[in-house]
Short mmCIF file of C-alpha atoms and ligand atoms in Angstrom, two decimals:
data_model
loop_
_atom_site.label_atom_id
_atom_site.label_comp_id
_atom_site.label_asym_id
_atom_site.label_seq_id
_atom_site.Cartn_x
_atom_site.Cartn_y
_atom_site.Cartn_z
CA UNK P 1 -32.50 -0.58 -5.23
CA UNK P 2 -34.37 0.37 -1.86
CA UNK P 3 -32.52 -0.64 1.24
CA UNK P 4 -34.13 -0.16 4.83
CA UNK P 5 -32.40 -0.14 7.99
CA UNK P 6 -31.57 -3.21 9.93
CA UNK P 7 -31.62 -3.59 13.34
CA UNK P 8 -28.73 -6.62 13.25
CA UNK P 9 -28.01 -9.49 11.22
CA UNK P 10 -27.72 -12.96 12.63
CA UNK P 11 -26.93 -16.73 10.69
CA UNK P 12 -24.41 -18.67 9.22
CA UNK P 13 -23.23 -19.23 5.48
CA UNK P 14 -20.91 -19.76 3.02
CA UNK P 15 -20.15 -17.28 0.28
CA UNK P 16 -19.30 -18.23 -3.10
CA UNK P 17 -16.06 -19.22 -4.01
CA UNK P 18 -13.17 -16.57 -4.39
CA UNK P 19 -12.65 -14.46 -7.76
CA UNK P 20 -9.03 -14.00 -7.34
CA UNK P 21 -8.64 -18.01 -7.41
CA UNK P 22 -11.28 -18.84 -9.76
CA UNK P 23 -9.45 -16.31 -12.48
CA UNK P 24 -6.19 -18.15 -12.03
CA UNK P 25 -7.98 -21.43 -11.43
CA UNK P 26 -9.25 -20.98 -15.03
CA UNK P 27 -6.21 -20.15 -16.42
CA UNK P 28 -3.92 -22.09 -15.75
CA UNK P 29 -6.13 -25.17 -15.99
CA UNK P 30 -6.91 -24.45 -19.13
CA UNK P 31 -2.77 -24.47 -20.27
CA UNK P 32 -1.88 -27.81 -17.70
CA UNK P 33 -2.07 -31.03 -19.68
CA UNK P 34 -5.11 -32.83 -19.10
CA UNK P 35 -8.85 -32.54 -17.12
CA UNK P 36 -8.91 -30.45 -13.92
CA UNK P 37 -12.26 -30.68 -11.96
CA UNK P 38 -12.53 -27.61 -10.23
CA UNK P 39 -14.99 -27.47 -7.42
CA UNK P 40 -17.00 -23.98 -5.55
CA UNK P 41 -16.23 -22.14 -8.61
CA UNK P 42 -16.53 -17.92 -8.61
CA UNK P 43 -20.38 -17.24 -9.62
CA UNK P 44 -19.22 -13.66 -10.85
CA UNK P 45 -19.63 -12.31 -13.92
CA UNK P 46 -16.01 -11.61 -13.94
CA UNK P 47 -15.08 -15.39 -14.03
CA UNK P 48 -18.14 -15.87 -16.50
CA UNK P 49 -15.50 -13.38 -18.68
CA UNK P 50 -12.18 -15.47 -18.15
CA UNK P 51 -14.22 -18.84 -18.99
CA UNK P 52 -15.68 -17.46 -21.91
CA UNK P 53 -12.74 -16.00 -23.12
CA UNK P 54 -10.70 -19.37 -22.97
CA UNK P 55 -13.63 -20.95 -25.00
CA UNK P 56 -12.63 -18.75 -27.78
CA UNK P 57 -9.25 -19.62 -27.11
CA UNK P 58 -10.25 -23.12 -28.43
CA UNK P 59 -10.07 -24.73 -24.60
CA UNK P 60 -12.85 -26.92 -23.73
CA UNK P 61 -15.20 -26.15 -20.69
CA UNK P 62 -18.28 -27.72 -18.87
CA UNK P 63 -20.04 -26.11 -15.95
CA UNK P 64 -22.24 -27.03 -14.09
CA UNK P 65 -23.29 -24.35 -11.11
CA UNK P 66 -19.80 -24.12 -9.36
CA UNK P 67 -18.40 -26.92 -10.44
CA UNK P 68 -16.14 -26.62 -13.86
CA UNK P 69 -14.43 -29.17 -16.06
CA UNK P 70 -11.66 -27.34 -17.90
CA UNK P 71 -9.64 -29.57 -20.55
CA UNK P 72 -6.43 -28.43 -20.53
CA UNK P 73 -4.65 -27.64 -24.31
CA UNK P 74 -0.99 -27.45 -22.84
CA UNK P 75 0.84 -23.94 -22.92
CA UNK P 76 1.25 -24.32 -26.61
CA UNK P 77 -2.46 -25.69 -27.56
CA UNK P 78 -4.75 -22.50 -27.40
CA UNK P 79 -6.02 -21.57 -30.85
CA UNK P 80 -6.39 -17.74 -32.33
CA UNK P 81 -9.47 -16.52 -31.44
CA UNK P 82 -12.56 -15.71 -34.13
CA UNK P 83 -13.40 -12.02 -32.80
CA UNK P 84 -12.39 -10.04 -29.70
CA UNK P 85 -12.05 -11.31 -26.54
CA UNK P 86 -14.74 -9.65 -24.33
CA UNK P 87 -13.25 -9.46 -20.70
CA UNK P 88 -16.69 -7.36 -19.42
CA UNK P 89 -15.86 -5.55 -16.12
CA UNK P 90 -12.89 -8.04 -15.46
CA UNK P 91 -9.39 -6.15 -14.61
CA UNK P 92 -7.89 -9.22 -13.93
CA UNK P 93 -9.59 -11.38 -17.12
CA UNK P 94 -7.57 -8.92 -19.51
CA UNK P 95 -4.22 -8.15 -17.08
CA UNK P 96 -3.75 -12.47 -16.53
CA UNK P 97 -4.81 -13.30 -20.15
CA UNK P 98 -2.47 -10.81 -21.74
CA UNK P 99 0.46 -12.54 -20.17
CA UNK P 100 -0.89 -15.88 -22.03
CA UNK P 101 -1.86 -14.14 -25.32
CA UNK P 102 1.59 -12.24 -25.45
CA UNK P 103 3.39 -16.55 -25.29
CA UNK P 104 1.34 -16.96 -28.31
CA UNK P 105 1.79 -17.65 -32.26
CA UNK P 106 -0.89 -15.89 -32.86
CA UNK P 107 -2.72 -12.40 -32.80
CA UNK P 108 -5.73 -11.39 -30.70
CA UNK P 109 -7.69 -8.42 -29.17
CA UNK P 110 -8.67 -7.97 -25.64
CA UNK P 111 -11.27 -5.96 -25.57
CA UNK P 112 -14.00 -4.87 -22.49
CA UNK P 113 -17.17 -2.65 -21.05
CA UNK P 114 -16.69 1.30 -20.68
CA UNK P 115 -15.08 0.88 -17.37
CA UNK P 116 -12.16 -1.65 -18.69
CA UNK P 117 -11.84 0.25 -21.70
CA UNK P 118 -10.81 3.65 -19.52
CA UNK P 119 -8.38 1.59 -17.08
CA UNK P 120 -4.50 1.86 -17.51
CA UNK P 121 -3.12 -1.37 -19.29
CA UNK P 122 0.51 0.70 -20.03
CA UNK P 123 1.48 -1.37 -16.66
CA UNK P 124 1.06 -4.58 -18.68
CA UNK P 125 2.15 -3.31 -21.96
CA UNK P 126 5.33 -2.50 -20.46
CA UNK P 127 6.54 -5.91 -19.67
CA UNK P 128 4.87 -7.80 -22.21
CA UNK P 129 7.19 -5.64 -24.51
CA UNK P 130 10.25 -5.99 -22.79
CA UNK P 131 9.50 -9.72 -23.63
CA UNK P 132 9.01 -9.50 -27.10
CA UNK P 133 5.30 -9.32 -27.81
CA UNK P 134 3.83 -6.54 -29.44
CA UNK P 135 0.50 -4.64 -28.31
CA UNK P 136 -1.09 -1.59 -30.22
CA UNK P 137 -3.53 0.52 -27.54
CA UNK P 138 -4.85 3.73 -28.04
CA UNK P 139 -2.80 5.83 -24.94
CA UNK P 140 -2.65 2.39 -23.21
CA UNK P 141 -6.14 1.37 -22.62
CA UNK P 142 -8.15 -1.34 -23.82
CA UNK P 143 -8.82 -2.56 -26.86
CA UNK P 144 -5.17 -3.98 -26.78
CA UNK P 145 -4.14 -5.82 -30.23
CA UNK P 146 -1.34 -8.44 -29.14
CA UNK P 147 1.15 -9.83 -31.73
CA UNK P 148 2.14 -13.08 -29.75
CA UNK P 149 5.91 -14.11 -29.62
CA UNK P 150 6.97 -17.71 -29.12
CA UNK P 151 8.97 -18.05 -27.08
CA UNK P 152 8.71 -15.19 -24.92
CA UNK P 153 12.21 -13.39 -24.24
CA UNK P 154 12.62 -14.07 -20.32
CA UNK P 155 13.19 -10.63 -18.07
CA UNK P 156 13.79 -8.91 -14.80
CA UNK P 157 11.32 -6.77 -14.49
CA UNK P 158 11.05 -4.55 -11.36
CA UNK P 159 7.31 -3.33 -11.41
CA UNK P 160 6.46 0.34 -10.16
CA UNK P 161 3.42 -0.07 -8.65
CA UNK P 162 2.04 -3.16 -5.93
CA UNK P 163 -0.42 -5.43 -8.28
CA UNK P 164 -0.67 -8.67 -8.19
CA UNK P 165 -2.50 -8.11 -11.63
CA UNK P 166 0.78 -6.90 -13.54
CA UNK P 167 2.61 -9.85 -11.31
CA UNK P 168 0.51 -12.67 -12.29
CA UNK P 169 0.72 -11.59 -15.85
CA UNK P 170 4.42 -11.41 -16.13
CA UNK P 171 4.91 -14.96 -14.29
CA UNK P 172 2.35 -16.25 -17.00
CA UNK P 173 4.00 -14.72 -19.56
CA UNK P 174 7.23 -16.77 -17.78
CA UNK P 175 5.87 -19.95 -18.17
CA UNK P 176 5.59 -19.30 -22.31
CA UNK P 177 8.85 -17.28 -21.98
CA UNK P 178 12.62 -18.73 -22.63
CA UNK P 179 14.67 -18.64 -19.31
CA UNK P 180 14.77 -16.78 -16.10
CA UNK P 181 11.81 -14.68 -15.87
CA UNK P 182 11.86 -12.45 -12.71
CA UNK P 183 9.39 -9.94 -11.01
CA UNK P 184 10.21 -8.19 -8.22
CA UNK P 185 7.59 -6.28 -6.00
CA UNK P 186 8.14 -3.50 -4.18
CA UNK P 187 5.98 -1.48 -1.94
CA UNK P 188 4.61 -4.20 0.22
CA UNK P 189 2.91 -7.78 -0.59
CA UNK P 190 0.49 -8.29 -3.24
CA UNK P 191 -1.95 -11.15 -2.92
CA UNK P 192 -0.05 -14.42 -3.92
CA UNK P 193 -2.66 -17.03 -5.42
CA UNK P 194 -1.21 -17.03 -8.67
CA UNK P 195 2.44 -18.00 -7.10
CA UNK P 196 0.37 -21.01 -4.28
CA UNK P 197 -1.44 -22.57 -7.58
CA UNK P 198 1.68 -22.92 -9.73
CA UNK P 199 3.14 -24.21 -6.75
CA UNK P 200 0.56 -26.62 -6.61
CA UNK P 201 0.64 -27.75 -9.96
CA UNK P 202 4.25 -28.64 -9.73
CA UNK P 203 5.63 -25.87 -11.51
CA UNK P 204 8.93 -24.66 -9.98
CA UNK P 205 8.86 -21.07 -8.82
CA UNK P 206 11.47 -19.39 -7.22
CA UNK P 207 10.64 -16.72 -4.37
CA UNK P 208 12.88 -14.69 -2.07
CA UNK P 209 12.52 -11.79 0.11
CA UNK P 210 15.95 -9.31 0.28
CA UNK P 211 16.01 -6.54 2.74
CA UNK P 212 18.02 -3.36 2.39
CA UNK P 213 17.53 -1.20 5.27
CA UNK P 214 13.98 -0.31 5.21
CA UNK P 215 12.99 -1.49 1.98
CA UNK P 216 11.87 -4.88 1.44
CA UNK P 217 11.21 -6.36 -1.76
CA UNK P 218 9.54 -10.08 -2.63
CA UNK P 219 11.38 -11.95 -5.86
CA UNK P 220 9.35 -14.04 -7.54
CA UNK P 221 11.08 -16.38 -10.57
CA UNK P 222 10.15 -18.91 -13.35
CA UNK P 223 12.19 -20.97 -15.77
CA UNK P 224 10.62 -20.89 -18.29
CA UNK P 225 8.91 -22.60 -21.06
CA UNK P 226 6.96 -24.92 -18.37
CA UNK P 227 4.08 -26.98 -19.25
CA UNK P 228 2.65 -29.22 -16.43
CA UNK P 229 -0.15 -31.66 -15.58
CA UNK P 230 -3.45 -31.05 -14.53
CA UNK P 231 -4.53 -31.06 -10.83
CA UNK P 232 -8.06 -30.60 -9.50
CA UNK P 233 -8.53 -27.38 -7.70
CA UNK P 234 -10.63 -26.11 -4.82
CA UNK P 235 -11.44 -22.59 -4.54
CA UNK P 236 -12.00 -21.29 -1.43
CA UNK P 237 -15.04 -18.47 -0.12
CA UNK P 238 -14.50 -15.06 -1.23
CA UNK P 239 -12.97 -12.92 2.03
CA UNK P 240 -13.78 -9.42 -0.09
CA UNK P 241 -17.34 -10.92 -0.54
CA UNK P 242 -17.74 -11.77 2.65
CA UNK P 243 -16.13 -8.42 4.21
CA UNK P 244 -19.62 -6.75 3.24
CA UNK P 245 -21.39 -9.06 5.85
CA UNK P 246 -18.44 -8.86 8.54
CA UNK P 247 -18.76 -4.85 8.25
CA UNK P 248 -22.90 -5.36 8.97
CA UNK P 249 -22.26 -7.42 12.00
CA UNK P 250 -19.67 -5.21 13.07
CA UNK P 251 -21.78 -2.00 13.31
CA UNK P 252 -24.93 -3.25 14.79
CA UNK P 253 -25.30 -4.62 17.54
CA UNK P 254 -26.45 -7.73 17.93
CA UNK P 255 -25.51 -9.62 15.16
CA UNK P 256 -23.58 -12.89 15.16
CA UNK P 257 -22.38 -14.06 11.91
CA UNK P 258 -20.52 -17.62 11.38
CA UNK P 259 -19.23 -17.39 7.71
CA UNK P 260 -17.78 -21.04 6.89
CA UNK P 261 -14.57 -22.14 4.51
CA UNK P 262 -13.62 -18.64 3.84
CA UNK P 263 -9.88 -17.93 2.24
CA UNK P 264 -7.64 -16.21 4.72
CA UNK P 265 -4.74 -16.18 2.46
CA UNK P 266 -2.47 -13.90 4.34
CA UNK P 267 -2.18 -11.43 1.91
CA UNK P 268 -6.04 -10.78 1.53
CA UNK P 269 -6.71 -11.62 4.93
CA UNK P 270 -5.64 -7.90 6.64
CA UNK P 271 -9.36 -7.06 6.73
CA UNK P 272 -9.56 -9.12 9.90
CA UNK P 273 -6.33 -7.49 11.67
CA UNK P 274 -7.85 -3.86 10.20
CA UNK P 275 -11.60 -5.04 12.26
CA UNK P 276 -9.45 -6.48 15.24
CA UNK P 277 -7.66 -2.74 15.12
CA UNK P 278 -10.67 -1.19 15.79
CA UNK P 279 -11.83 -3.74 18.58
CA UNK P 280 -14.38 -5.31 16.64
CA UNK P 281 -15.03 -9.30 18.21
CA UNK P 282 -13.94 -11.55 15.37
CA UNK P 283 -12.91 -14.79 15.92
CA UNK P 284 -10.76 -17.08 13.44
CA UNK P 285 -11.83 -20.99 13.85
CA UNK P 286 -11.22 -24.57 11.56
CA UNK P 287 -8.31 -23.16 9.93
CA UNK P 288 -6.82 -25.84 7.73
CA UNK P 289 -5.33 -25.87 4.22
CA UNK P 290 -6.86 -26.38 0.62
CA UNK P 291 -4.62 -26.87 -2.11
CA UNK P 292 -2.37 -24.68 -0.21
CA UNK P 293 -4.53 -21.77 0.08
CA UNK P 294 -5.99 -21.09 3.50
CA UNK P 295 -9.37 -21.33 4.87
CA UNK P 296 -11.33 -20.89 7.89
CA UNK P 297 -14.52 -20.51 9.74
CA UNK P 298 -15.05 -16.52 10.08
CA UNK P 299 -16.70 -15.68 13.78
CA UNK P 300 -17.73 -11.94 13.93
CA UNK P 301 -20.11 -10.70 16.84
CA UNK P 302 -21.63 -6.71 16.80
CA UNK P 303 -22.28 -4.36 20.32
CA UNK P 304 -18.04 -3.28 20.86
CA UNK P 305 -17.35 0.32 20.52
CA UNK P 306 -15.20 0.38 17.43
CA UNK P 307 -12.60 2.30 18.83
CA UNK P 308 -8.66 2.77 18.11
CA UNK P 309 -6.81 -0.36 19.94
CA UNK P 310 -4.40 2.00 21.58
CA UNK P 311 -6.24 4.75 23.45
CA UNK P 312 -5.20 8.12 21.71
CA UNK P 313 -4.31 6.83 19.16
CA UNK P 314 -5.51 7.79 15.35
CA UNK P 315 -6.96 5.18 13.10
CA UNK P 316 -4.63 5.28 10.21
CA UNK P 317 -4.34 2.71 7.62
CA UNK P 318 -1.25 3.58 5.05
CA UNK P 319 1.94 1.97 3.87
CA UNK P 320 2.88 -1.68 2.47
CA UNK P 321 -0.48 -2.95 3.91
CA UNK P 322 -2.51 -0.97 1.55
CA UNK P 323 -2.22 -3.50 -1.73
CA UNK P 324 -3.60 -6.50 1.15
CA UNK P 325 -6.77 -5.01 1.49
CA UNK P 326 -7.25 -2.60 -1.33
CA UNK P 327 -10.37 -3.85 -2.43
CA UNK P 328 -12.18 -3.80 0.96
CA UNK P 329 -11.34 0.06 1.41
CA UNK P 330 -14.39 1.27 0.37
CA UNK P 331 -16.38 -0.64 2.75
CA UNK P 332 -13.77 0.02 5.85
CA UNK P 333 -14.77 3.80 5.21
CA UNK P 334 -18.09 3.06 5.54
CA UNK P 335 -17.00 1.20 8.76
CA UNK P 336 -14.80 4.63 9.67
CA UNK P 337 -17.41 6.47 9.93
CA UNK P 338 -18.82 4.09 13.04
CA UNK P 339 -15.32 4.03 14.92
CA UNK P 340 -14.17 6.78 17.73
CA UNK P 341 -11.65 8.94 16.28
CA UNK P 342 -12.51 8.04 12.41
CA UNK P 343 -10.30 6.52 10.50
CA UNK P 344 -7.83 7.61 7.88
CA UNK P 345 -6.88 5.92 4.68
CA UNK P 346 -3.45 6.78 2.76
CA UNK P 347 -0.98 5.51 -0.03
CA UNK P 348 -4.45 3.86 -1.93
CA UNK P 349 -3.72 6.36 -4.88
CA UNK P 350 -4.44 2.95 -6.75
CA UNK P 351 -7.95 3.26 -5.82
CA UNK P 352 -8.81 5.93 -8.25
CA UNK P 353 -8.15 3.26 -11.15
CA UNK P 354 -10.20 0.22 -9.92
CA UNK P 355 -14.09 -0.16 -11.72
CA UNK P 356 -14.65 3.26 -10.84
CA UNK P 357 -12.75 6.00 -9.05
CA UNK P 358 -13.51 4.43 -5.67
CA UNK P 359 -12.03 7.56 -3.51
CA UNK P 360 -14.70 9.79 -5.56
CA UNK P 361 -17.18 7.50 -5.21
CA UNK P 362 -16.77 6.39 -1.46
CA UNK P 363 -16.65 10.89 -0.81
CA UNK P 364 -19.43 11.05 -2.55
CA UNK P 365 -21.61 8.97 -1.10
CA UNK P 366 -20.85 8.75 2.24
CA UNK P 367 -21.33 13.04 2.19
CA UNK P 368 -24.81 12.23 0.83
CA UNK P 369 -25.12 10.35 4.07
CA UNK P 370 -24.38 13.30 6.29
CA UNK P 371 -20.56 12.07 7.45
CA UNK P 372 -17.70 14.52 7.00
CA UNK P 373 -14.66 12.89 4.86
CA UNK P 374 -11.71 14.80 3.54
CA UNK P 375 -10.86 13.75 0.35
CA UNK P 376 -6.80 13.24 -0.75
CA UNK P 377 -4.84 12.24 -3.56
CA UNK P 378 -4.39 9.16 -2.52
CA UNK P 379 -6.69 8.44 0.41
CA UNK P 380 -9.53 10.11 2.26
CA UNK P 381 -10.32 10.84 5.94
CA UNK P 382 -13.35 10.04 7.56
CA UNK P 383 -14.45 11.57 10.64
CA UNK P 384 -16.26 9.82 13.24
CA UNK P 385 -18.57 8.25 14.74
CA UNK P 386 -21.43 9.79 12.86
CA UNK P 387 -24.62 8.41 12.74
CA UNK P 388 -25.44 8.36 9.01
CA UNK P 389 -28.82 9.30 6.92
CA UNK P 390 -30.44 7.15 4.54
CA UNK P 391 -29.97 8.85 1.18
CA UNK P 392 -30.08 8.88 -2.36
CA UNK P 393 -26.81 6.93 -3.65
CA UNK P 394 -25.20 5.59 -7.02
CA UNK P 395 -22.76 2.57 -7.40
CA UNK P 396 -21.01 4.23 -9.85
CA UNK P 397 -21.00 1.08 -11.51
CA UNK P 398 -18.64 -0.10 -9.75
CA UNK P 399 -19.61 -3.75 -6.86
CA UNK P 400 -18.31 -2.96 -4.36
CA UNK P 401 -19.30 0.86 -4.33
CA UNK P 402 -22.83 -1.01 -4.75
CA UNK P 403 -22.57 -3.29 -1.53
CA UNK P 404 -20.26 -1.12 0.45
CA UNK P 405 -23.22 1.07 0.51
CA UNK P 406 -25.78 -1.01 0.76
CA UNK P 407 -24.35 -1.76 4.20
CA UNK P 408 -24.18 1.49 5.06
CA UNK P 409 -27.69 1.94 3.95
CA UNK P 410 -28.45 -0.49 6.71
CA UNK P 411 -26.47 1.07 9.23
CA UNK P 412 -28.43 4.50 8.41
CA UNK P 413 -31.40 6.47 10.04
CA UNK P 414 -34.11 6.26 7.37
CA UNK P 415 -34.48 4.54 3.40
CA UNK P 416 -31.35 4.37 0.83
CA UNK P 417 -31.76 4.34 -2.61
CA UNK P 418 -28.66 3.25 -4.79
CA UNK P 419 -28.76 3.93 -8.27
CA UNK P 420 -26.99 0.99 -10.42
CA UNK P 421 -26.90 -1.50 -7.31
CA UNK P 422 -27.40 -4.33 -9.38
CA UNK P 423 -23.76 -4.31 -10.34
CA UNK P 424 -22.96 -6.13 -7.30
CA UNK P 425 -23.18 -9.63 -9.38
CA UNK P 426 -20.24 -8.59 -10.97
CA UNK P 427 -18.10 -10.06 -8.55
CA UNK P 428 -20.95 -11.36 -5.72
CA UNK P 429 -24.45 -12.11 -7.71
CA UNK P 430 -26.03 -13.40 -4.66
CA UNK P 431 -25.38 -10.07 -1.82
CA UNK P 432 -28.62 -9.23 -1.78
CA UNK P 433 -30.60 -12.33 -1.44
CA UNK P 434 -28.10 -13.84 0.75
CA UNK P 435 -28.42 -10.56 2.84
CA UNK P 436 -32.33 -10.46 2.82
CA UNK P 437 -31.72 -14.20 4.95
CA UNK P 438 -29.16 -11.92 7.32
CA UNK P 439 -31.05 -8.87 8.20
CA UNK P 440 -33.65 -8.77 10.94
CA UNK P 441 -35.38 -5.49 11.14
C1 LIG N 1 -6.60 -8.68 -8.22
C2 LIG N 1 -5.67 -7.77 -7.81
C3 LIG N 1 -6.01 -6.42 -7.34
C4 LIG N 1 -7.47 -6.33 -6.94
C5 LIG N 1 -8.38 -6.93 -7.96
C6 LIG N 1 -8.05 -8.40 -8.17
C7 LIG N 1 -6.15 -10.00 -8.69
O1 LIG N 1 -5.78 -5.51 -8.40
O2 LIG N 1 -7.83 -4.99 -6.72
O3 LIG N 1 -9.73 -6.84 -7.53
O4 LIG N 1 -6.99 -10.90 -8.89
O5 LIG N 1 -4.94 -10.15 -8.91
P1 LIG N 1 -4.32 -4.87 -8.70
O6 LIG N 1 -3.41 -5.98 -9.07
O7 LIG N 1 -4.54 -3.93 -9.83
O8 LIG N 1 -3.93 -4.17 -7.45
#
């Protein structure tokens, strides 16, 4: 993929409905009793996995374009699957599923592309144990063979790293378990769809916060087994998708972007507090609720010196805010290298295990482009603000590697060239030809 400079980038849209939701949408429609319509469906490949994989499961599902008629088998109805259940690129396909699959009477294999396969699953395994399923991985990573367990023995289970992945799977694994399950998260707030839909559906769910001293910690728990009736869902726009375009109005001046019904779940919705930070003019309009998810009309303006909000002051992003934007960290480095000061990101050792090692990755590429990063364990700083060179780049095969830097391709003095960019439709098919209507030259 060849990507030219832009000068600025100017319209209005919608972007495809959110991944997150449409994962869990999927899910637990396809355990409620009964038909859920559910309407601006995820058109990534990564939801393409979940739906296909609950096919196998024996569930029944019609799409057409973004709209999806899922009928619901009850949490006891799914059948053992034929062959392997082929989650693709899809972290959160295998993480959610293996919470359902581990309630089961049956035995299946969760299998997925190079990238899945080398991820760690122990996180799940852990749990899912503790409840009474058994899984055989080699060094816990996918393929994972699940011996179901019905019911599920209910836990506490404290989990040792922020994900809403491993949180979502133990409260599905709660609905198919016998009595209190409990997760508590530590380490700041992971996003909380899974926890809004249940809610939505009727299912009782229990959450707390407890403070001791410094250290908070949410509760989340579930009485289980549960089964529940179907409700018709609404998914909102993607905020990660739509980041990519926020970060290209941002940095050139210019541009005025109105991006319509986009989530702003609070906790994926730092983004816009991490662009407000750095003064960047973004404006929040429309905000109303849908099925109790957030959403909102996204105003974002280019031409103000991205600069720290406090004069001398450093740019530092770190701490329990981390897991609430951890997948637009990539493309906020790419924005670092545009702001006065730079900007530093720490406590993201999580990074190194998402699609592809994404603090390699981001160093990589973004020295190819002439800026000067330090690379850490768990973070990297980024001076700035540099004015980056077009270059030859790789996605790593990882999205949002491939449309992080195809925005700071167009940002850049001179061509880009990024290896693998097609990738991108693995959570946002459209980014390119929705960006081609965007970009004036
Ligand atoms: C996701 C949670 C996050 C995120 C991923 C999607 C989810 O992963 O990075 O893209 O849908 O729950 P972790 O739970 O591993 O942090």
């Amino acid at each position: 993929m060849k990507i030219k400079p832009a000068r600025r980038v100017r319209g209005r849209l919608r972007v495809p409905g959110d991944k997150s939701v449409s994962h869990r949408a999927g899910i637990l429609a396809a355990l409620a009793e009964g038909v859920t319509r559910i309407e601006n469906f995820s058109t990534s490949q990564d939801c393409a996995s979940t739906l296909a994989c609950l096919v196998q499961l024996g569930v029944g599902i019609e799409r057409e374009g973004t709209s999806v008629r899922v009928f619901g088998v009850g949490t006891e109805g799914l059948c053992a699957p034929a062959s392997a259940l082929d989650c693709g690129n899809s972290g959160s396909t295998m993480r959610l599923l293996a919470g359902v699959l581990a309630g089961q009477n049956f035995a299946s294999e969760l299998t997925g592309d190079d990238s899945l396969r080398s991820r760690p699953m122990k996180r799940i395994i852990e749990p899912l144990e503790l409840m009474g399923a058994r899984i055989r991985s080699e060094a816990g990573r996918a393929p994972l063979r699940i011996e179901g367990r019905r019911p599920l023995k209910a836990i506490t289970y404290r989990m040792p790293i922020a994900s809403a992945q491993v949180k979502s799977c133990v409260l599905l694994a709660g609905l198919l378990a016998q009595g209190r399950t409990e997760v508590i998260e530590e380490g700041g707030p992971t996003r909380d769809h899974t926890e809004l839909m249940l809610d939505w559906l009727g299912v009782p769910l229990e959450t707390s916060r407890v403070m001791k001293g410094d250290a908070v910690s949410e509760h989340f728990a579930i009485n289980g087994p549960v089964s529940y009736a179907a409700r018709d869902l609404f998914i909102p726009g993607d905020i990660s998708s739509a980041a990519f375009f926020m970060a290209a109005a941002i940095m050139l001046p210019g541009s005025e972007l109105e991006l319509k019904d986009v989530g702003l779940n609070q906790t994926r919705s730092q983004i816009l507090g991490a662009f407000a930070e750095l003064h960047a003019d973004v404006l929040i309009d429309e905000r109303h609720a849908v099925c109790h998810e957030s959403v909102g009309t996204i105003r974002v303006r280019g031409g103000n010196e991205l600069a720290p909000l406090r004069e001398g002051q450093s740019n530092v992003l770190r701490g329990s805010l981390i897991p609430q934007l951890i997948d637009e960290l990539p493309m906020l480095s790419v924005v670092g290298t545009q702001v006065r000061g730079g900007l530093t990101i720490k406590d993201a050792k999580e990074l190194r295990v998402k699609e592809s090692d994404r603090i390699a990755a981001t160093v990589s590429n973004l020295r190819r482009m002439g800026a000067a990063v330090e690379e850490y364990e768990d973070g990297l700083k980024i001076s700035g603000p540099t004015r980056l060179r077009g270059a030859s780049l790789d996605a790593y095969s990882d999205h949002r590697i491939a449309m992080a830097f195809t925005v700071a391709a167009l940002i850049a003095e001179g061509e880009s060239e990024i290896a693998g960019a097609e990738c991108a439709s693995v959570s946002f098919p459209e980014f390119f030809q929705l960006l081609e209507t965007l970009v004036e030259r």
